[in-house]
Coordinates of C-alpha atoms in Angstrom, one line a residue:
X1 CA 146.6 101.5 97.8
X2 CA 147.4 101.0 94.4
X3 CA 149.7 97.2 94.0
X4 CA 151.5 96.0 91.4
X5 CA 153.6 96.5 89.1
X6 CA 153.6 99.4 91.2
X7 CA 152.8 100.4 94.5
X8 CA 151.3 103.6 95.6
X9 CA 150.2 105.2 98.8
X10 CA 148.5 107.9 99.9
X11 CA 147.1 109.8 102.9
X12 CA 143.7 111.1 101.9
X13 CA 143.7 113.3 105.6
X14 CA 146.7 115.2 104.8
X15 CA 145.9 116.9 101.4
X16 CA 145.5 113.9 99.2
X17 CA 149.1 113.6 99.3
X18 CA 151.2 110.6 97.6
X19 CA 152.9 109.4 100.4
X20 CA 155.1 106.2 98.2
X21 CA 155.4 104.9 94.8
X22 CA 157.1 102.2 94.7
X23 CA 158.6 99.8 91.7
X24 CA 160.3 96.5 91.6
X25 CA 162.0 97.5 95.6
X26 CA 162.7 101.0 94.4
X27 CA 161.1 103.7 96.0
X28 CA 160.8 106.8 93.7
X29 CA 159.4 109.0 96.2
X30 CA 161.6 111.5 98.1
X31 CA 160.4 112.5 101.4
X32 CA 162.1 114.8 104.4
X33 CA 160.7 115.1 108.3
X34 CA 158.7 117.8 108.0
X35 CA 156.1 117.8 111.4
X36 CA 154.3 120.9 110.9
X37 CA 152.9 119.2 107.8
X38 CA 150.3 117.0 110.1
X39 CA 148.6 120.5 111.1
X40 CA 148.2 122.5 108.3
X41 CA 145.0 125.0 107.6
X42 CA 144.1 126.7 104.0
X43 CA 145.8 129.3 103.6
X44 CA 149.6 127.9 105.1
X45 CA 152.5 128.9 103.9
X46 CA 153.8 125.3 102.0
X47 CA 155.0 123.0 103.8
X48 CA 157.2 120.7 101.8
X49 CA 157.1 117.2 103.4
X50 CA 158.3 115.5 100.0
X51 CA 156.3 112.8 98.2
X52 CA 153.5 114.0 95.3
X53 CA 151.3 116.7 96.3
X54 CA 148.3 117.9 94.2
X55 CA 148.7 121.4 93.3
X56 CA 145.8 123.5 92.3
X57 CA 144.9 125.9 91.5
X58 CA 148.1 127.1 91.6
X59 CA 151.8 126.0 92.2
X60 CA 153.6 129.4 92.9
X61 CA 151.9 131.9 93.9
X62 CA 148.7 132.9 96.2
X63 CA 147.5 130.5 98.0
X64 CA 151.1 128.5 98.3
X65 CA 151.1 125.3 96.2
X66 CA 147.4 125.7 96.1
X67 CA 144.3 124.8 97.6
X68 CA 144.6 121.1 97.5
X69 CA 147.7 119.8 99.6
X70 CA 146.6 121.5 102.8
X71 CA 142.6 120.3 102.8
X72 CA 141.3 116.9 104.0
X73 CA 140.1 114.5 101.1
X74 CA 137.3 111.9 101.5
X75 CA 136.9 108.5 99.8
X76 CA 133.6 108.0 97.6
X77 CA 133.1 105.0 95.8
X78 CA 136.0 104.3 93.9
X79 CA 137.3 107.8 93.9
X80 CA 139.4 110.6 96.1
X81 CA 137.4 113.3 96.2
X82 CA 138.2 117.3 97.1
X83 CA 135.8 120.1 97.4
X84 CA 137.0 123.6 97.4
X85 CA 135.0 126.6 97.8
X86 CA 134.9 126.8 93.1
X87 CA 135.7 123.6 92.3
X88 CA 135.9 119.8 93.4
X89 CA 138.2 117.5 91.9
X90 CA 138.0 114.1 91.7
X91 CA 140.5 111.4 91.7
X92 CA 140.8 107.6 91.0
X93 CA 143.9 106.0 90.9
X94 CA 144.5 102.1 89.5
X95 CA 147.0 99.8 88.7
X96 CA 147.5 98.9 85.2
X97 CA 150.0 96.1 83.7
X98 CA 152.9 98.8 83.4
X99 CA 152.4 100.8 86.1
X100 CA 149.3 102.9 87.2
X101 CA 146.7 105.8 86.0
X102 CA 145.1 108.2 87.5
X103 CA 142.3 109.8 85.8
X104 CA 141.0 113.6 87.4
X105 CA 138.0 115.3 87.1
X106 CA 137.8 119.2 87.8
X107 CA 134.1 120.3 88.0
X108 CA 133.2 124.2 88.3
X109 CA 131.7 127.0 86.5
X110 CA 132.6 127.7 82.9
X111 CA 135.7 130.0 82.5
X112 CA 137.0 129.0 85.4
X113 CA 141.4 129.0 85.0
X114 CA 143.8 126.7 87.1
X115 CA 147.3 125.3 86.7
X116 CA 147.4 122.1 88.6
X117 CA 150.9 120.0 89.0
X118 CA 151.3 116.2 90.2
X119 CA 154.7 118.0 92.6
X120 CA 156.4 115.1 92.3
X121 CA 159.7 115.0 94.5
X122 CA 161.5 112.3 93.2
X123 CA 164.8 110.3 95.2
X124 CA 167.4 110.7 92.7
X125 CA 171.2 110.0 92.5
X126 CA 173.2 112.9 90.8
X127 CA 174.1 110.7 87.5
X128 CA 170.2 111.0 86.9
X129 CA 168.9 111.8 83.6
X130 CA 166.0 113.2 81.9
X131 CA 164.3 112.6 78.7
X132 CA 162.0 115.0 77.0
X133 CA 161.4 115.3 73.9
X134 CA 164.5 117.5 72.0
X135 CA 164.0 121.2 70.9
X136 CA 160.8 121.1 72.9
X137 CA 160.4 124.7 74.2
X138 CA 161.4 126.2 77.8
X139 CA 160.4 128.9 79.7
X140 CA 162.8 129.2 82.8
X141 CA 162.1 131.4 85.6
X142 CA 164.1 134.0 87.6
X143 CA 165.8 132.3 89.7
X144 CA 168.1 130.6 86.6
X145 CA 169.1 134.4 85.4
X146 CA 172.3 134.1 86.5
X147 CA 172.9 130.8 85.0
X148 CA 172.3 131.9 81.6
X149 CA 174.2 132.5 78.6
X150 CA 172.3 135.9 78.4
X151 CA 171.4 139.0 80.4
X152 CA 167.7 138.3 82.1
X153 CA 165.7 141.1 79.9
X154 CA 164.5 143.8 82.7
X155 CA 161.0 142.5 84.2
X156 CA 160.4 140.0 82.5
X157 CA 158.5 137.0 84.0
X158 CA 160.7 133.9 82.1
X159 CA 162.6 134.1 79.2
X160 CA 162.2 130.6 76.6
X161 CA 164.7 128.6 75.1
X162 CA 164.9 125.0 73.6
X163 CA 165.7 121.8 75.8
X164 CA 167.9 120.4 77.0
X165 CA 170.2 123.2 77.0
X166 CA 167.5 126.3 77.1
X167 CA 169.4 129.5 77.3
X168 CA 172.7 127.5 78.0
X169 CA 171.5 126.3 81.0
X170 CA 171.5 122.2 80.5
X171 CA 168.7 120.8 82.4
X172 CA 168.4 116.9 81.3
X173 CA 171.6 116.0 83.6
X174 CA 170.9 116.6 87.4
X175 CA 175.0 116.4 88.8
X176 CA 176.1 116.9 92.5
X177 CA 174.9 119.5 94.7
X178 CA 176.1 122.7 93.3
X179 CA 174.0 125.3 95.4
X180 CA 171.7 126.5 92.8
X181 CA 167.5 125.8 92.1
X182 CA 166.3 126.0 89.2
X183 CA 162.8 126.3 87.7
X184 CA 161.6 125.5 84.3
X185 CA 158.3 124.4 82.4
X186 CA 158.8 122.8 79.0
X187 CA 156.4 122.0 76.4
X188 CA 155.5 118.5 76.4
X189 CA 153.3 116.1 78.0
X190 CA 156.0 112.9 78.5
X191 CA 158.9 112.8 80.3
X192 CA 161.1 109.7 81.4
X193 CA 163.7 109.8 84.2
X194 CA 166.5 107.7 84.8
X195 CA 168.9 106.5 87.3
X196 CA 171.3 104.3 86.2
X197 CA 169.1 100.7 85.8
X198 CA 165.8 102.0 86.5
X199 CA 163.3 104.5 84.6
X200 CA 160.1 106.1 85.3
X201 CA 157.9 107.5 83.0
X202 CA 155.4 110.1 83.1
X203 CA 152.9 111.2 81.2
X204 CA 150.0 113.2 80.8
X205 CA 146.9 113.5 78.8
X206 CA 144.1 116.4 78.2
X207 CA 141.9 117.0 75.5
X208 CA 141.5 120.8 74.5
X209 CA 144.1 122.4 77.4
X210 CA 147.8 123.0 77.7
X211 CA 149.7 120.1 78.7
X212 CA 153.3 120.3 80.0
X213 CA 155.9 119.1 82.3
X214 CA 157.5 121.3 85.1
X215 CA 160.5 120.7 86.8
X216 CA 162.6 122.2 90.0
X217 CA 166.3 121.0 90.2
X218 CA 167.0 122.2 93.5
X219 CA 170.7 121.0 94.1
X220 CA 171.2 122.5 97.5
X221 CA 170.2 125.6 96.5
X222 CA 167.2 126.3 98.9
X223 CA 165.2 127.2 100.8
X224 CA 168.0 130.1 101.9
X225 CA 169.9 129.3 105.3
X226 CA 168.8 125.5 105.6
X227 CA 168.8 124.4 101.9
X228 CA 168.3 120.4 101.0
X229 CA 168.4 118.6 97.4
X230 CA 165.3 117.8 96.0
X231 CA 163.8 117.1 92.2
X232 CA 160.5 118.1 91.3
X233 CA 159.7 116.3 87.9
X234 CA 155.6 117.6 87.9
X235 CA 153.1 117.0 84.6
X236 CA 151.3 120.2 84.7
X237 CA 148.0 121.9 83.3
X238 CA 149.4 124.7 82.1
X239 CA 152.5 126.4 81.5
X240 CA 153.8 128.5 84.2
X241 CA 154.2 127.8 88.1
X242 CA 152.1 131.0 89.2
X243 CA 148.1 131.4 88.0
X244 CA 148.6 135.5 88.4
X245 CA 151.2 135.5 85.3
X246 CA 149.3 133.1 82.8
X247 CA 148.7 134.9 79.6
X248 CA 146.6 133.8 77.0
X249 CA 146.5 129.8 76.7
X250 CA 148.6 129.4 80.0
X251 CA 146.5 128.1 81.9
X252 CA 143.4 125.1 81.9
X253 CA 140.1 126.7 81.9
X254 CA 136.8 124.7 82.2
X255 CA 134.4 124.7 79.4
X256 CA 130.8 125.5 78.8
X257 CA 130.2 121.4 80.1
X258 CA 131.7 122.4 83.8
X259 CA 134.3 119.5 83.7
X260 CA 138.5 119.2 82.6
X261 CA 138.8 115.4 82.5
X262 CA 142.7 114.1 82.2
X263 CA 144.8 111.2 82.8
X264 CA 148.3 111.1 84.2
X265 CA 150.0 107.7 83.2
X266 CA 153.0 106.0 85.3
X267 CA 154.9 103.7 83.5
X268 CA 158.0 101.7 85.7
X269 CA 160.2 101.0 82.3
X270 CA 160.6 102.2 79.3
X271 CA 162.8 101.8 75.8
X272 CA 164.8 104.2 74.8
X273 CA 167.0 105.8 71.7
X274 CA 169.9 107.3 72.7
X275 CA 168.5 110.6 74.3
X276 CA 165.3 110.3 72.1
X277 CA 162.0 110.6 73.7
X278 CA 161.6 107.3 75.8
X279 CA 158.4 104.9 75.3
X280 CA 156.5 102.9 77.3
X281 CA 157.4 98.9 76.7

């Protein structure tokens, strides 16, 4: 458990999954009862239980959310540790005098392409904001086609536009439940959230691959039959949610060394201009 400022849990038995995260009494963490979580095997359809799950090598996609949230880790040293049949990843989580780091390791043979996503389900009021940085590019997915300003061109796999209105579709508000889910990956590696007094920011770092931040605004919108509100604000290697349609420079791929090393940053508050890019104080 990683303590103050902030306070973070997880249950290395259950996928490596961050179970709290915790600032100042706030918890930032949204979480549903979800039982069939406790006895998952590889290969599960997802099981979405809330908190932050590790997804990798994939988010969307074959296997579901990836390898990662449905294996057992194991603590060495100072370190959460995952082996998978190509790859183990490694990581160590601390606190730091804003907030917390964790730094992640991915060894495997060279060439080897991911995406992997900190699925962050976050418990947020609907007068919720988010800052990203403005004009930063967008690629929304399907799902959002008949939100848009503009037909949805015949097979394609996202269409781009510029936040925080890509498309016409605003995304840096979240609003009531209006039966809709949305998904969208945008081009930059910080993003701060707010609600009302309190901010969180998040940020990630990764020398040589493509950094970005996802996002699912699912405002009662699904699953289909039984849907539930939930925000997914996910720093992501890589630029779209499913491995099978990354083109060229879409995904992370491991170098002729064997290791990705990066570092996702937590920050509990932040200063901001306007609707300018927040910064850590």
């Amino acid at each position: 458990m990683v303590t103050a400022p902030m306070d973070i849990v997880t249950d290395l038995a259950h996928g490596g999954r961050w179970t709290s995260l915790r600032t100042a009494g706030r918890e930032w963490l949204w979480r549903r009862e979800a039982p069939g979580r406790l006895s998952v095997f590889p290969g599960d359809a997802f099981v979405d239980a809330g908190g932050l799950e590790e997804c990798i090598p994939t988010v969307r996609g074959t296997p579901d959310h990836g390898d990662a949230w449905s294996r057992p880790w194991t603590r060495e040293a100072d370190s959460d540790v995952l082996h998978c049949d190509r790859f183990t990843l490694t990581r160590a989580i601390r606190g730091t005098t804003g907030g917390a780091e964790a730094d992640y390791v991915l060894k495997a043979e060279a060439g080897f392409r991911f995406v992997w996503a900190a699925h962050a389900l976050l418990d947020l009021s609907d007068r919720s904001t988010l800052h990203i940085r403005e004009g930063a590019s967008t690629r929304l997915f399907p799902e959002a086609a008949p939100l848009l300003d503009r037909a949805w061109p015949q097979g394609a796999a996202w269409v781009e536009g510029s936040w925080p209105a890509p498309c016409g579709l605003s995304l840096d508000q979240l609003g009531p439940d209006d039966g809709t889910a949305v998904g969208a990956v945008v081009d930059a590696s910080h993003c701060c959230v707010h609600d009302q007094t309190d901010c969180l920011s998040l940020a990630l770092e990764a020398d040589g691959q493509p950094v970005s931040v996802a996002l699912w605004r699912n405002l009662g919108g699904f699953p289909a039959g039984h849907p539930y509100r939930s925000t997914g604000v996910e720093p992501m290697l890589g630029r779209v949610f499913d491995l099978a349609e990354a083109g060229p420079g879409d995904a992370a791929r491991v170098p002729a060394s064997g290791e990705v090393r990066w570092r996702l940053t937590l920050t509990a508050n932040c200063r901001c201009a306007r609707t300018d890019l927040c910064e850590p104080v």
